[in-house]
Every structure is written in structure tokens, then in C-alpha cells.
């Protein structure tokens, strides 16, 4: 970021006077700004982080910068988080209009400008911001914060395996002229000739979503490339993972970003602390109404018999893909609980879904063995004894939620970090099957059977082991517990020196 900014760490803090803070001689109350990307996954992660930070025995001022449309959907936030101040801003998209992937670059651009403009508001006494924790996508806001003397910690809510691939492999691929991919190349081949790639089992098709572009000037591609170039310049990085899951990759990341806080799985961490503090369970952070009738349906199913199907909050499906999944699921003979959110199928009105041309036997199979909802209480569903597998788009939150519950996965990734995650699920952690780039009813049928019956025991054994390690990481003294403690201590003392002429 800015070479004239100097991070004052806890031990240095005792010796130095701050420069650039107008009221340096007054005691400084640690004041954290939290800036999530206003999408379901990141919002969920940042709210869990807000919860964990608000449990600190020393008082931290926490301000949550919340998009207006999120705030409108989660009106109970102020009562659920009494120690957090919520400050609202526009994301540049009107009202309830869907936040589709095509709108992301414009939305992020708008947010960067809007938050950067408003940052000075948060520098005012009596509690000027002393730390900004921002989604890793907000690098321009991070630069502006450093100019104002606010240290920045990025919370990258993407999977660390994708962060790692994006920091270490993607820049080299650009330098070696390997991006965009040559037309007609075999994406199933291992990535070769790139330093660092040989140690991985990644194929070309497993690389982060931006590698699939054929236009390197695309604004979204440029945004992502900038994000990963700038990431190492921050004063710290929070990752939603636990050390036992992703070493030795985390060791490599530490070479680039030495100050990593691996505090995940954050939803389990938050849940564990709630239990310890005998707090009431924090109610849902869902941006959509959860249909709890599926829990009653699950209660009536045999243990481990149901495959839960969800493609997260953003991934669109074509009508063909929906049909292939439907046939595959019904033909597998397996019980299934399927989330079909409104607007999930591109260019299809809700009313049309009802009149989809599917044969009677598929409708009957669905009535007999299936249950469809628009939005589910996913953490609870995955923890339900009836659920034995998860057909997922491999979003990072969904993946961690599945790992925590020891549920094996059938992965159908769509882009972004999902392409890397599904490879790790299938080939590194070996807790499921990567069905990447295939959407065929016959393949789906066979893979569902493989997941739920054929290879069930081997997947479950490994998934349960990871689940146990996740639990240990967030327990007192565990790696994630310690990382959170260090984060809170650092937040209390983090300061940047900036030249006086900046004020
Ligand atoms: N989710 C949910 N109910 C659903 C589907 C998804 O609560 O019916 C939650 C899920 O628990 C996860 C988030 O939505 O926390 C999705 O995040 P993820 O990173 O998996 O995917 P994204 O939506 O960002 O693609």
C-alpha cells in the first residue's frame, strides 16, 4: 500500500508515540470497521466475525458497514448484535433487484468509490477507526484507509486454496502467456511448466474461475487480478479455514502474507463460543426466508439416506441443467432435499417452473422420495442425522459447513473458487467426488449412488476425521482459537503512522 505507513505492533506500541492522530495523547479506544461484500456468503462470515469480536472481554467498538438491501432483509440485526453499530450505504443497485454475477464488477466499483468517500466520517472523535477489516475484494478502500492512517486486515471469504492458486499460480500463468487458455487445449491435463504447479494435483480445469476467460481485459478479470496483486500489502489477513485442513499451502501463503489469522471454520467457532457463553443461538443470517418444513420431512427419513442438493445463493442454472439434475436424482433412487431458490433458473419465471415438461414418473419419484424448498436452514440440514451426502456447487461456506458435519460431497462447481475447491474435495481431502464440467443425467445418477452407497464408508471416514479436527481447532487452545485471540490483541494495538501533512 503506502510506504510512508508504518504498522505499530503491540510491542512497539508501548515505546512509540503515534504520529498523525490528532488526539494522540488521549487513550485510544480500539474501533473496528467491518466491510463485507453484500452477498449471502460474505455477509454470513462477517456477521459471525462481528459476533466473535464482540465477545472480547476488552471493549472493542465495532461498526458494521452494511448495504441497505441487506439491512432491510435482516431487520433484527441491531437487536441480535447489541454491541455492534450498523451503518448503512447503497450498493448502487436499486431495491430488491437480484444481485446477479453479471452485476458484480459494477457493484464492487460503486461500493469502492462510495465507502472510500465516506471513510473520513469514521475517523471522527471520540472513537476514530483504528482498524478496517474488509473483504479482500475492496483493495481500493484498503488503500484509502491506509492513507487515512487506518490499518487494514483483509478477510478473504474465498477458499484459501483458491487464494493460494490466485496468488502463486495465476500471475505466473499471465507472465508465461498461458492465459487465456489456447482454444482446443485439453483442460484435463495437469498444469505443468509453471514453477510451483508441479507439486499440486491441479489440472487446467481446476484453476480459479477467472482463468476460463477468453478476454483478459474483462473488468471482472481485472478486478480479481488487482485483488490478488494488492492482497499482500495489507497489515493482516483473516482466512476462514483451520490449520490442519490446509497446511502446507498455508505455509506457502505465509511467505507472501506473513500475518495470517486462520480463525475458521468461522460458523463453528461462533457456535462453539455461544455454547460456552451460554448465549442463545444466534438466529439465521439468511437473506431469504428459510423454509423449515424440510426439517420435519428430514425427521421422517432414515439416517444417512438423504442427499441434500443446493447450489448456493448465486449460481444460475439453465433449464437443461435443471432437467438433467432432476432426472439424475430421481433415477438414482435416493431420497433428496433440493433447494431451488427463486430466480435460480435463468430466464424462467417462477410460474413456468410449475409447468415444466417433466414426465409423470419423474414427478412421482419426486413425490415419493424428494422434497423441494426455496431456501433451507442449511447448517441445520447438514447437521441432521438423515443427511448422508451433499450435492453442492462447492461454495466455500457450503464446503466448510459440510466438512464440519462430516458430510461427503458431490461437487458441481460453477466458477470463482469453486473449481479449485472441488478438486481439493475429490483429490486432496478425498471426501467426495468432483463432477466438474459435466451435467448429464446418467453421470449424476451414478455419482449420487457412488457417494451415498458405493464409496460412502471411505468418504465418511475421512470426512468425520476432518470434522473432528475442525472441532479441535475452535476449542480453547486450538489453532483457530489462538488465531482469534491474536487477532483481537493485534486490533487493540494496531496503529499506522502517517505523515502529519496527510491531515
Ligand atoms: N444457504 C442457506 N440456505 C440455502 C442455501 C444456502 O442458508 O438454502 C447458505 C449456506 O449455508 C452458506 C451460504 O448460503 O452459508 C452460501 O455460501 P457459499 O459460499 O456456499 O456459496 P455462494 O452462495 O456464495 O455461492
Short mmCIF file of C-alpha atoms and ligand atoms in Angstrom, two decimals:
data_model
loop_
_atom_site.label_atom_id
_atom_site.label_comp_id
_atom_site.label_asym_id
_atom_site.label_seq_id
_atom_site.Cartn_x
_atom_site.Cartn_y
_atom_site.Cartn_z
CA UNK A 1 0.00 0.00 0.00
CA UNK A 2 1.81 3.14 1.12
CA UNK A 3 5.46 3.02 2.01
CA UNK A 4 5.02 6.01 4.32
CA UNK A 5 2.70 3.98 6.52
CA UNK A 6 4.28 2.05 9.33
CA UNK A 7 2.45 -0.59 11.29
CA UNK A 8 2.92 -0.29 15.01
CA UNK A 9 2.59 -3.71 16.53
CA UNK A 10 1.69 -4.34 20.19
CA UNK A 11 5.24 -4.44 21.45
CA UNK A 12 6.29 -1.31 19.55
CA UNK A 13 3.17 0.50 20.72
CA UNK A 14 4.47 0.81 24.26
CA UNK A 15 7.55 2.67 23.06
CA UNK A 16 6.22 4.96 20.36
CA UNK A 17 4.04 8.00 20.23
CA UNK A 18 1.61 7.93 17.38
CA UNK A 19 2.13 10.29 14.55
CA UNK A 20 -0.76 11.60 12.53
CA UNK A 21 -3.51 11.03 15.09
CA UNK A 22 -4.81 14.40 16.12
CA UNK A 23 -5.54 13.35 19.67
CA UNK A 24 -2.63 11.03 20.11
CA UNK A 25 -2.22 11.79 23.79
CA UNK A 26 -5.77 10.62 24.62
CA UNK A 27 -6.44 6.95 25.28
CA UNK A 28 -7.49 5.29 22.06
CA UNK A 29 -10.50 3.01 22.02
CA UNK A 30 -9.94 0.20 19.53
CA UNK A 31 -12.59 0.77 16.86
CA UNK A 32 -13.06 -1.73 14.09
CA UNK A 33 -14.88 -1.18 10.82
CA UNK A 34 -16.20 -4.35 9.21
CA UNK A 35 -16.81 -4.17 5.46
CA UNK A 36 -18.32 -7.28 3.85
CA UNK A 37 -19.20 -7.82 0.22
CA UNK A 38 -23.01 -7.69 0.34
CA UNK A 39 -23.67 -11.27 -0.76
CA UNK A 40 -25.03 -14.14 1.35
CA UNK A 41 -21.73 -16.00 1.93
CA UNK A 42 -19.56 -13.00 2.91
CA UNK A 43 -22.36 -11.40 4.96
CA UNK A 44 -22.71 -14.59 6.95
CA UNK A 45 -18.94 -14.77 7.57
CA UNK A 46 -18.66 -11.12 8.62
CA UNK A 47 -21.62 -11.38 10.99
CA UNK A 48 -20.02 -14.41 12.64
CA UNK A 49 -16.79 -12.39 12.89
CA UNK A 50 -18.72 -9.49 14.44
CA UNK A 51 -20.12 -11.95 16.97
CA UNK A 52 -16.67 -13.34 17.82
CA UNK A 53 -15.13 -9.88 18.16
CA UNK A 54 -17.98 -8.66 20.34
CA UNK A 55 -17.23 -11.45 22.83
CA UNK A 56 -13.84 -9.91 23.59
CA UNK A 57 -13.64 -9.17 27.31
CA UNK A 58 -11.95 -5.85 26.49
CA UNK A 59 -14.28 -3.47 24.81
CA UNK A 60 -13.94 -3.16 21.03
CA UNK A 61 -16.06 -0.65 19.17
CA UNK A 62 -17.46 -2.46 16.17
CA UNK A 63 -19.13 -0.75 13.21
CA UNK A 64 -20.63 -2.98 10.53
CA UNK A 65 -20.83 -1.28 7.13
CA UNK A 66 -23.96 -2.83 5.77
CA UNK A 67 -25.58 -2.48 2.36
CA UNK A 68 -29.09 -1.08 2.66
CA UNK A 69 -30.72 -4.05 0.92
CA UNK A 70 -29.06 -6.48 3.36
CA UNK A 71 -30.18 -4.39 6.29
CA UNK A 72 -33.76 -4.37 5.01
CA UNK A 73 -33.76 -8.17 4.89
CA UNK A 74 -32.16 -8.62 8.31
CA UNK A 75 -34.09 -6.08 10.34
CA UNK A 76 -33.35 -7.84 13.61
CA UNK A 77 -29.58 -7.29 13.34
CA UNK A 78 -29.39 -4.41 15.85
CA UNK A 79 -31.25 -6.46 18.48
CA UNK A 80 -29.24 -9.61 17.79
CA UNK A 81 -25.94 -7.72 17.88
CA UNK A 82 -26.45 -5.14 20.65
CA UNK A 83 -22.72 -4.33 20.82
CA UNK A 84 -22.38 -3.66 17.10
CA UNK A 85 -23.23 -0.40 15.37
CA UNK A 86 -24.70 -0.82 11.89
CA UNK A 87 -24.03 1.87 9.32
CA UNK A 88 -25.88 1.63 6.02
CA UNK A 89 -24.89 2.50 2.48
CA UNK A 90 -26.14 1.91 -1.04
CA UNK A 91 -24.60 -0.79 -3.25
CA UNK A 92 -25.72 1.07 -6.39
CA UNK A 93 -28.43 -1.47 -7.28
CA UNK A 94 -31.98 -0.44 -6.69
CA UNK A 95 -34.25 -2.13 -4.16
CA UNK A 96 -34.72 -5.86 -4.33
CA UNK A 97 -33.32 -6.28 -7.86
CA UNK A 98 -31.38 -9.58 -7.91
CA UNK A 99 -27.62 -9.22 -7.35
CA UNK A 100 -26.61 -11.45 -10.27
CA UNK A 101 -22.96 -12.30 -11.14
CA UNK A 102 -23.16 -10.02 -14.20
CA UNK A 103 -23.68 -7.04 -11.89
CA UNK A 104 -20.72 -7.76 -9.57
CA UNK A 105 -18.00 -5.66 -11.25
CA UNK A 106 -20.24 -2.58 -11.35
CA UNK A 107 -21.44 -3.22 -7.81
CA UNK A 108 -17.91 -3.59 -6.43
CA UNK A 109 -16.78 -0.46 -8.34
CA UNK A 110 -19.67 1.51 -6.89
CA UNK A 111 -19.00 0.26 -3.37
CA UNK A 112 -15.26 1.01 -3.54
CA UNK A 113 -15.99 4.63 -4.51
CA UNK A 114 -18.83 5.07 -2.01
CA UNK A 115 -17.01 3.62 1.00
CA UNK A 116 -13.75 5.41 0.16
CA UNK A 117 -15.68 8.66 0.03
CA UNK A 118 -17.30 8.01 3.38
CA UNK A 119 -14.27 6.68 5.25
CA UNK A 120 -13.31 10.06 6.78
CA UNK A 121 -16.68 10.01 8.63
CA UNK A 122 -15.34 7.12 10.64
CA UNK A 123 -12.19 9.00 11.64
CA UNK A 124 -14.09 11.36 13.86
CA UNK A 125 -13.73 11.55 17.66
CA UNK A 126 -14.45 10.18 20.18
CA UNK A 127 -13.67 6.78 18.64
CA UNK A 128 -11.91 7.11 15.29
CA UNK A 129 -11.49 3.86 13.38
CA UNK A 130 -8.28 2.08 14.35
CA UNK A 131 -8.69 -0.91 12.05
CA UNK A 132 -10.60 -1.78 8.89
CA UNK A 133 -11.47 -5.41 8.25
CA UNK A 134 -12.62 -5.55 4.64
CA UNK A 135 -13.48 -8.27 2.16
CA UNK A 136 -10.37 -8.94 0.07
CA UNK A 137 -12.12 -7.54 -2.99
CA UNK A 138 -12.05 -3.97 -1.57
CA UNK A 139 -8.44 -3.14 -2.27
CA UNK A 140 -9.15 0.47 -3.28
CA UNK A 141 -10.91 1.07 0.01
CA UNK A 142 -7.89 -0.52 1.71
CA UNK A 143 -5.54 1.93 0.00
CA UNK A 144 -7.68 4.88 1.03
CA UNK A 145 -7.87 3.60 4.61
CA UNK A 146 -4.08 3.39 4.80
CA UNK A 147 -3.81 6.96 3.52
CA UNK A 148 -6.03 8.00 6.41
CA UNK A 149 -3.88 6.07 8.89
CA UNK A 150 -6.26 3.12 9.34
CA UNK A 151 -4.54 -0.27 9.33
CA UNK A 152 -6.23 -2.81 7.08
CA UNK A 153 -6.85 -6.50 7.59
CA UNK A 154 -8.44 -8.30 4.65
CA UNK A 155 -10.90 -11.08 5.33
CA UNK A 156 -10.85 -13.17 2.21
CA UNK A 157 -14.02 -15.20 2.37
CA UNK A 158 -12.90 -17.22 -0.66
CA UNK A 159 -11.30 -20.59 -0.04
CA UNK A 160 -7.61 -20.36 0.92
CA UNK A 161 -6.78 -22.99 -1.73
CA UNK A 162 -8.10 -20.56 -4.35
CA UNK A 163 -6.36 -17.58 -2.70
CA UNK A 164 -3.16 -19.59 -2.85
CA UNK A 165 -3.67 -20.57 -6.52
CA UNK A 166 -4.55 -16.97 -7.37
CA UNK A 167 -1.50 -15.51 -5.62
CA UNK A 168 1.07 -18.07 -6.72
CA UNK A 169 -0.09 -19.60 -9.99
CA UNK A 170 -2.27 -17.07 -11.79
CA UNK A 171 0.35 -14.27 -12.03
CA UNK A 172 2.85 -16.78 -13.42
CA UNK A 173 0.31 -18.04 -15.95
CA UNK A 174 -0.18 -14.46 -17.11
CA UNK A 175 3.60 -13.92 -17.33
CA UNK A 176 4.10 -17.20 -19.23
CA UNK A 177 1.37 -16.27 -21.71
CA UNK A 178 -0.77 -19.28 -20.65
CA UNK A 179 -3.84 -17.10 -20.11
CA UNK A 180 -6.26 -17.00 -21.75
CA UNK A 181 -6.23 -20.76 -22.44
CA UNK A 182 -5.49 -21.69 -26.03
CA UNK A 183 -8.64 -22.74 -27.87
CA UNK A 184 -8.99 -26.52 -28.02
CA UNK A 185 -6.45 -27.32 -25.29
CA UNK A 186 -7.12 -30.31 -23.04
CA UNK A 187 -8.12 -28.84 -19.69
CA UNK A 188 -7.92 -32.25 -18.01
CA UNK A 189 -4.14 -32.23 -18.33
CA UNK A 190 -2.12 -31.33 -15.21
CA UNK A 191 -0.81 -27.78 -15.05
CA UNK A 192 2.84 -28.10 -15.99
CA UNK A 193 5.86 -25.95 -16.71
CA UNK A 194 4.77 -23.38 -14.15
CA UNK A 195 7.02 -23.12 -11.08
CA UNK A 196 5.11 -24.32 -8.02
CA UNK A 197 2.41 -26.09 -10.03
CA UNK A 198 4.14 -29.43 -10.27
CA UNK A 199 3.71 -30.04 -6.52
CA UNK A 200 -0.03 -29.76 -6.85
CA UNK A 201 -2.53 -32.11 -8.38
CA UNK A 202 -4.27 -29.24 -10.16
CA UNK A 203 -5.32 -29.61 -13.78
CA UNK A 204 -6.02 -26.63 -16.01
CA UNK A 205 -9.74 -27.11 -15.40
CA UNK A 206 -9.19 -26.82 -11.62
CA UNK A 207 -7.71 -23.32 -11.75
CA UNK A 208 -9.69 -20.34 -10.39
CA UNK A 209 -12.69 -19.26 -12.47
CA UNK A 210 -11.04 -16.19 -13.99
CA UNK A 211 -8.61 -18.47 -15.86
CA UNK A 212 -11.52 -19.56 -18.06
CA UNK A 213 -11.95 -16.14 -19.56
CA UNK A 214 -11.07 -15.51 -23.17
CA UNK A 215 -10.89 -11.77 -22.54
CA UNK A 216 -8.21 -10.64 -20.15
CA UNK A 217 -9.48 -7.06 -20.38
CA UNK A 218 -12.83 -8.06 -18.91
CA UNK A 219 -13.49 -5.75 -15.92
CA UNK A 220 -14.20 -8.68 -13.60
CA UNK A 221 -10.92 -10.39 -14.53
CA UNK A 222 -9.03 -7.13 -13.98
CA UNK A 223 -10.73 -6.66 -10.62
CA UNK A 224 -9.72 -10.13 -9.44
CA UNK A 225 -6.15 -9.78 -10.71
CA UNK A 226 -5.84 -6.47 -8.86
CA UNK A 227 -7.25 -8.03 -5.71
CA UNK A 228 -4.60 -10.71 -5.59
CA UNK A 229 -1.77 -8.32 -6.50
CA UNK A 230 -2.75 -5.97 -3.69
CA UNK A 231 -3.65 -8.52 -1.01
CA UNK A 232 -0.11 -8.98 0.36
CA UNK A 233 0.17 -5.24 1.11
CA UNK A 234 -2.34 -5.32 3.96
CA UNK A 235 -1.35 -5.43 7.61
CA UNK A 236 -3.00 -8.81 8.07
CA UNK A 237 -5.30 -11.43 6.52
CA UNK A 238 -8.12 -13.39 8.05
CA UNK A 239 -8.89 -16.72 6.45
CA UNK A 240 -11.91 -18.89 7.05
CA UNK A 241 -10.09 -22.17 7.48
CA UNK A 242 -8.20 -24.16 10.09
CA UNK A 243 -4.53 -25.05 10.02
CA UNK A 244 -4.97 -28.83 9.92
CA UNK A 245 -7.09 -28.61 6.77
CA UNK A 246 -4.79 -26.58 4.56
CA UNK A 247 -1.18 -26.93 5.61
CA UNK A 248 1.28 -26.94 3.77
CA UNK A 249 -0.48 -24.50 1.48
CA UNK A 250 -0.91 -22.02 4.35
CA UNK A 251 2.85 -22.10 4.99
CA UNK A 252 3.39 -21.01 1.42
CA UNK A 253 0.79 -18.27 1.73
CA UNK A 254 2.58 -17.02 4.84
CA UNK A 255 5.64 -16.31 2.69
CA UNK A 256 3.53 -13.72 0.88
CA UNK A 257 1.21 -12.64 3.69
CA UNK A 258 3.08 -13.32 6.95
CA UNK A 259 0.31 -12.11 9.24
CA UNK A 260 -2.40 -14.74 8.63
CA UNK A 261 -5.22 -15.30 11.07
CA UNK A 262 -6.76 -18.70 10.35
CA UNK A 263 -9.83 -18.49 12.59
CA UNK A 264 -12.22 -20.90 10.87
CA UNK A 265 -14.47 -22.64 10.34
CA UNK A 266 -15.98 -19.36 11.46
CA UNK A 267 -19.55 -20.62 11.78
CA UNK A 268 -18.40 -23.41 14.09
CA UNK A 269 -16.14 -21.05 16.01
CA UNK A 270 -19.05 -18.69 16.59
CA UNK A 271 -21.37 -21.56 17.55
CA UNK A 272 -18.81 -23.03 19.99
CA UNK A 273 -18.30 -19.69 21.72
CA UNK A 274 -22.05 -19.22 22.01
CA UNK A 275 -22.36 -22.54 23.77
CA UNK A 276 -19.51 -21.63 26.13
CA UNK A 277 -21.01 -18.25 26.92
CA UNK A 278 -24.43 -19.94 27.32
CA UNK A 279 -25.77 -17.44 24.85
CA UNK A 280 -28.93 -18.00 22.93
CA UNK A 281 -28.30 -19.42 19.49
CA UNK A 282 -27.84 -16.51 17.11
CA UNK A 283 -30.74 -16.77 14.72
CA UNK A 284 -30.29 -17.02 11.00
CA UNK A 285 -28.32 -14.59 8.84
CA UNK A 286 -30.22 -15.76 5.75
CA UNK A 287 -31.16 -13.11 3.22
CA UNK A 288 -34.11 -15.30 2.19
CA UNK A 289 -36.94 -16.77 4.24
CA UNK A 290 -35.94 -20.24 5.45
CA UNK A 291 -38.49 -22.97 4.84
CA UNK A 292 -38.31 -25.07 8.00
CA UNK A 293 -40.83 -27.64 6.75
CA UNK A 294 -37.85 -29.54 5.36
CA UNK A 295 -36.65 -30.33 8.91
CA UNK A 296 -39.94 -32.11 9.64
CA UNK A 297 -39.54 -34.00 6.36
CA UNK A 298 -35.96 -34.97 7.27
CA UNK A 299 -37.16 -36.16 10.70
CA UNK A 300 -39.24 -38.78 8.91
CA UNK A 301 -36.34 -40.15 6.79
CA UNK A 302 -33.91 -42.95 7.75
CA UNK A 303 -30.43 -41.97 8.98
CA UNK A 304 -27.90 -41.10 6.28
CA UNK A 305 -30.42 -41.73 3.49
CA UNK A 306 -30.91 -38.20 2.08
CA UNK A 307 -28.73 -36.28 -0.33
CA UNK A 308 -29.07 -32.53 0.24
CA UNK A 309 -28.88 -30.53 -3.01
CA UNK A 310 -28.07 -26.82 -3.10
CA UNK A 311 -26.15 -24.59 -5.49
CA UNK A 312 -25.80 -21.68 -3.06
CA UNK A 313 -27.11 -18.16 -3.36
CA UNK A 314 -25.75 -17.01 -6.71
CA UNK A 315 -25.13 -19.84 -9.21
CA UNK A 316 -27.63 -19.78 -12.08
CA UNK A 317 -28.89 -22.97 -13.76
CA UNK A 318 -30.15 -23.34 -17.30
CA UNK A 319 -33.40 -25.18 -17.89
CA UNK A 320 -31.40 -28.08 -19.39
CA UNK A 321 -29.18 -28.34 -16.33
CA UNK A 322 -32.17 -28.29 -14.00
CA UNK A 323 -33.74 -31.09 -16.01
CA UNK A 324 -30.56 -33.22 -16.02
CA UNK A 325 -30.19 -32.89 -12.24
CA UNK A 326 -33.84 -33.74 -11.75
CA UNK A 327 -33.66 -36.93 -13.82
CA UNK A 328 -30.32 -37.91 -12.29
CA UNK A 329 -31.59 -37.50 -8.74
CA UNK A 330 -34.87 -39.33 -9.27
CA UNK A 331 -33.27 -42.14 -11.29
CA UNK A 332 -30.64 -42.71 -8.56
CA UNK A 333 -33.49 -43.90 -6.32
CA UNK A 334 -32.00 -41.83 -3.47
CA UNK A 335 -34.06 -39.57 -1.20
CA UNK A 336 -33.26 -35.92 -1.84
CA UNK A 337 -33.88 -32.48 -0.36
CA UNK A 338 -33.39 -29.86 -3.05
CA UNK A 339 -33.07 -26.07 -2.67
CA UNK A 340 -34.42 -24.33 -5.75
CA UNK A 341 -34.24 -20.65 -4.93
CA UNK A 342 -36.38 -18.13 -6.81
CA UNK A 343 -34.69 -16.92 -9.95
CA UNK A 344 -32.16 -19.79 -9.91
CA UNK A 345 -33.09 -20.93 -13.40
CA UNK A 346 -32.09 -18.34 -15.92
CA UNK A 347 -34.84 -16.77 -17.94
CA UNK A 348 -37.58 -18.75 -16.28
CA UNK A 349 -40.49 -17.20 -14.46
CA UNK A 350 -41.47 -18.92 -11.23
CA UNK A 351 -44.86 -19.81 -12.68
CA UNK A 352 -43.18 -21.61 -15.58
CA UNK A 353 -41.35 -23.96 -13.22
CA UNK A 354 -44.63 -25.49 -12.17
CA UNK A 355 -45.50 -26.29 -15.76
CA UNK A 356 -42.07 -27.76 -16.61
CA UNK A 357 -42.41 -30.59 -19.08
CA UNK A 358 -41.25 -33.48 -16.93
CA UNK A 359 -42.72 -36.95 -17.30
CA UNK A 360 -45.07 -38.38 -14.71
CA UNK A 361 -42.52 -40.89 -13.40
CA UNK A 362 -40.14 -38.04 -12.51
CA UNK A 363 -42.90 -36.16 -10.72
CA UNK A 364 -43.93 -39.34 -8.93
CA UNK A 365 -40.33 -40.11 -7.97
CA UNK A 366 -40.08 -36.59 -6.55
CA UNK A 367 -43.29 -37.02 -4.57
CA UNK A 368 -42.11 -40.37 -3.20
CA UNK A 369 -38.51 -39.57 -2.35
CA UNK A 370 -37.93 -35.85 -2.77
CA UNK A 371 -38.63 -32.56 -1.06
CA UNK A 372 -38.12 -29.16 -2.68
CA UNK A 373 -37.80 -25.84 -0.88
CA UNK A 374 -36.84 -22.33 -1.98
CA UNK A 375 -34.34 -21.80 0.85
CA UNK A 376 -33.30 -24.09 3.69
CA UNK A 377 -31.70 -23.63 7.12
CA UNK A 378 -28.56 -25.19 5.63
CA UNK A 379 -26.34 -25.56 8.70
CA UNK A 380 -29.17 -27.36 10.48
CA UNK A 381 -29.92 -29.50 7.43
CA UNK A 382 -26.30 -30.64 7.11
CA UNK A 383 -26.23 -31.47 10.83
CA UNK A 384 -29.40 -33.58 10.54
CA UNK A 385 -28.87 -37.33 11.06
CA UNK A 386 -30.91 -38.12 7.91
CA UNK A 387 -28.46 -36.32 5.60
CA UNK A 388 -25.74 -38.58 4.20
CA UNK A 389 -24.41 -36.53 1.28
CA UNK A 390 -24.38 -33.07 -0.25
CA UNK A 391 -24.66 -32.26 -3.95
CA UNK A 392 -23.11 -28.80 -3.93
CA UNK A 393 -21.72 -26.07 -6.17
CA UNK A 394 -18.65 -26.09 -3.86
CA UNK A 395 -19.07 -22.60 -2.47
CA UNK A 396 -16.55 -22.21 0.35
CA UNK A 397 -19.14 -21.69 3.07
CA UNK A 398 -21.14 -24.71 1.97
CA UNK A 399 -17.97 -26.79 1.80
CA UNK A 400 -16.86 -25.83 5.32
CA UNK A 401 -20.38 -26.40 6.66
CA UNK A 402 -20.31 -29.88 5.13
CA UNK A 403 -16.82 -30.63 6.48
CA UNK A 404 -17.88 -29.56 9.98
CA UNK A 405 -20.77 -32.04 9.89
CA UNK A 406 -18.68 -34.80 8.31
CA UNK A 407 -20.92 -34.95 5.23
CA UNK A 408 -19.30 -36.21 1.97
CA UNK A 409 -19.85 -34.08 -1.15
CA UNK A 410 -20.66 -34.49 -4.82
CA UNK A 411 -19.27 -31.31 -6.35
CA UNK A 412 -20.62 -29.46 -9.35
CA UNK A 413 -18.56 -26.24 -9.32
CA UNK A 414 -19.56 -23.25 -11.36
CA UNK A 415 -16.64 -20.80 -11.22
CA UNK A 416 -14.71 -18.44 -8.92
CA UNK A 417 -13.04 -20.52 -6.18
CA UNK A 418 -15.40 -23.47 -6.63
CA UNK A 419 -13.29 -25.06 -9.37
CA UNK A 420 -10.30 -25.29 -7.04
CA UNK A 421 -12.34 -26.36 -4.01
CA UNK A 422 -14.00 -29.28 -5.82
CA UNK A 423 -10.56 -30.59 -6.82
CA UNK A 424 -9.43 -30.42 -3.19
CA UNK A 425 -12.60 -32.23 -2.07
CA UNK A 426 -12.09 -35.01 -4.61
CA UNK A 427 -8.32 -35.31 -4.82
CA UNK A 428 -6.66 -33.80 -1.74
CA UNK A 429 -9.06 -34.36 1.15
CA UNK A 430 -10.75 -37.26 -0.68
CA UNK A 431 -14.12 -36.63 0.95
CA UNK A 432 -16.21 -36.68 -2.18
CA UNK A 433 -16.42 -36.65 -5.95
CA UNK A 434 -15.62 -33.80 -8.35
CA UNK A 435 -18.19 -33.80 -11.17
CA UNK A 436 -16.69 -30.70 -12.73
CA UNK A 437 -17.92 -29.59 -16.17
CA UNK A 438 -20.38 -32.48 -16.53
CA UNK A 439 -24.11 -32.16 -16.29
CA UNK A 440 -25.54 -35.38 -17.59
CA UNK A 441 -28.40 -37.32 -16.03
CA UNK A 442 -26.63 -40.69 -16.34
CA UNK A 443 -23.43 -39.44 -14.72
CA UNK A 444 -25.36 -37.67 -11.97
CA UNK A 445 -27.35 -40.84 -11.24
CA UNK A 446 -24.22 -42.99 -10.95
CA UNK A 447 -22.24 -40.48 -8.93
CA UNK A 448 -25.09 -39.99 -6.46
CA UNK A 449 -25.23 -43.76 -5.96
CA UNK A 450 -21.44 -43.88 -5.58
CA UNK A 451 -21.49 -41.11 -2.97
CA UNK A 452 -24.42 -42.44 -0.97
CA UNK A 453 -23.66 -46.18 -1.24
CA UNK A 454 -20.60 -47.40 -3.17
CA UNK A 455 -17.88 -45.24 -1.61
CA UNK A 456 -19.92 -43.97 1.33
CA UNK A 457 -17.75 -45.53 4.05
CA UNK A 458 -14.38 -44.32 2.77
CA UNK A 459 -15.68 -40.77 2.26
CA UNK A 460 -17.45 -40.70 5.61
CA UNK A 461 -14.38 -41.96 7.47
CA UNK A 462 -12.21 -39.14 6.12
CA UNK A 463 -14.97 -36.52 6.42
CA UNK A 464 -15.51 -37.44 10.08
CA UNK A 465 -11.79 -37.11 10.75
CA UNK A 466 -11.76 -33.59 9.29
CA UNK A 467 -14.91 -32.76 11.25
CA UNK A 468 -13.12 -33.77 14.46
CA UNK A 469 -10.07 -31.66 13.57
CA UNK A 470 -12.32 -28.66 12.84
CA UNK A 471 -13.89 -29.05 16.28
CA UNK A 472 -10.47 -29.20 17.94
CA UNK A 473 -9.29 -26.09 16.08
CA UNK A 474 -12.03 -23.87 17.53
CA UNK A 475 -11.93 -25.29 21.04
CA UNK A 476 -9.98 -23.44 23.76
CA UNK A 477 -6.27 -23.66 22.93
CA UNK A 478 -6.93 -24.87 19.35
CA UNK A 479 -5.23 -23.23 16.36
CA UNK A 480 -8.26 -21.14 15.32
CA UNK A 481 -8.98 -20.16 18.91
CA UNK A 482 -5.41 -18.90 19.31
CA UNK A 483 -5.53 -17.08 15.97
CA UNK A 484 -8.69 -15.25 17.03
CA UNK A 485 -7.11 -14.29 20.34
CA UNK A 486 -4.08 -12.91 18.49
CA UNK A 487 -6.32 -11.01 16.08
CA UNK A 488 -8.17 -9.33 18.95
CA UNK A 489 -4.91 -8.44 20.72
CA UNK A 490 -3.49 -7.02 17.49
CA UNK A 491 -6.64 -5.00 16.82
CA UNK A 492 -6.28 -3.40 20.24
CA UNK A 493 -2.83 -2.08 19.42
CA UNK A 494 -2.67 -1.79 15.65
CA UNK A 495 -1.80 1.73 14.51
CA UNK A 496 -0.33 3.25 11.41
CA UNK A 497 1.99 6.17 11.43
CA UNK A 498 1.20 8.58 8.65
CA UNK A 499 2.91 11.87 7.91
CA UNK A 500 1.32 14.92 9.54
CA UNK A 501 0.70 16.57 6.18
CA UNK A 502 -1.94 13.94 5.49
CA UNK A 503 -4.20 15.76 7.97
N1 LIG B 1 -27.52 -21.26 2.39
C1 LIG B 1 -28.62 -21.36 3.23
N2 LIG B 1 -29.74 -21.95 2.74
C2 LIG B 1 -29.84 -22.43 1.48
C3 LIG B 1 -28.70 -22.33 0.62
C4 LIG B 1 -27.56 -21.75 1.12
O1 LIG B 1 -28.57 -20.94 4.38
O2 LIG B 1 -30.91 -22.93 1.12
C5 LIG B 1 -26.30 -20.61 2.92
C6 LIG B 1 -25.22 -21.62 3.18
O3 LIG B 1 -25.38 -22.17 4.47
C7 LIG B 1 -23.95 -20.80 3.01
C8 LIG B 1 -24.36 -19.70 2.04
O4 LIG B 1 -25.78 -19.72 1.94
O5 LIG B 1 -23.56 -20.24 4.25
C9 LIG B 1 -23.81 -19.93 0.64
O6 LIG B 1 -22.47 -19.61 0.63
P1 LIG B 1 -21.44 -20.36 -0.31
O7 LIG B 1 -20.11 -19.74 -0.06
O8 LIG B 1 -21.52 -21.82 -0.11
O9 LIG B 1 -21.96 -20.09 -1.77
P2 LIG B 1 -22.38 -18.75 -2.56
O10 LIG B 1 -23.82 -18.55 -2.28
O11 LIG B 1 -21.52 -17.62 -2.05
O12 LIG B 1 -22.11 -19.12 -3.99
#
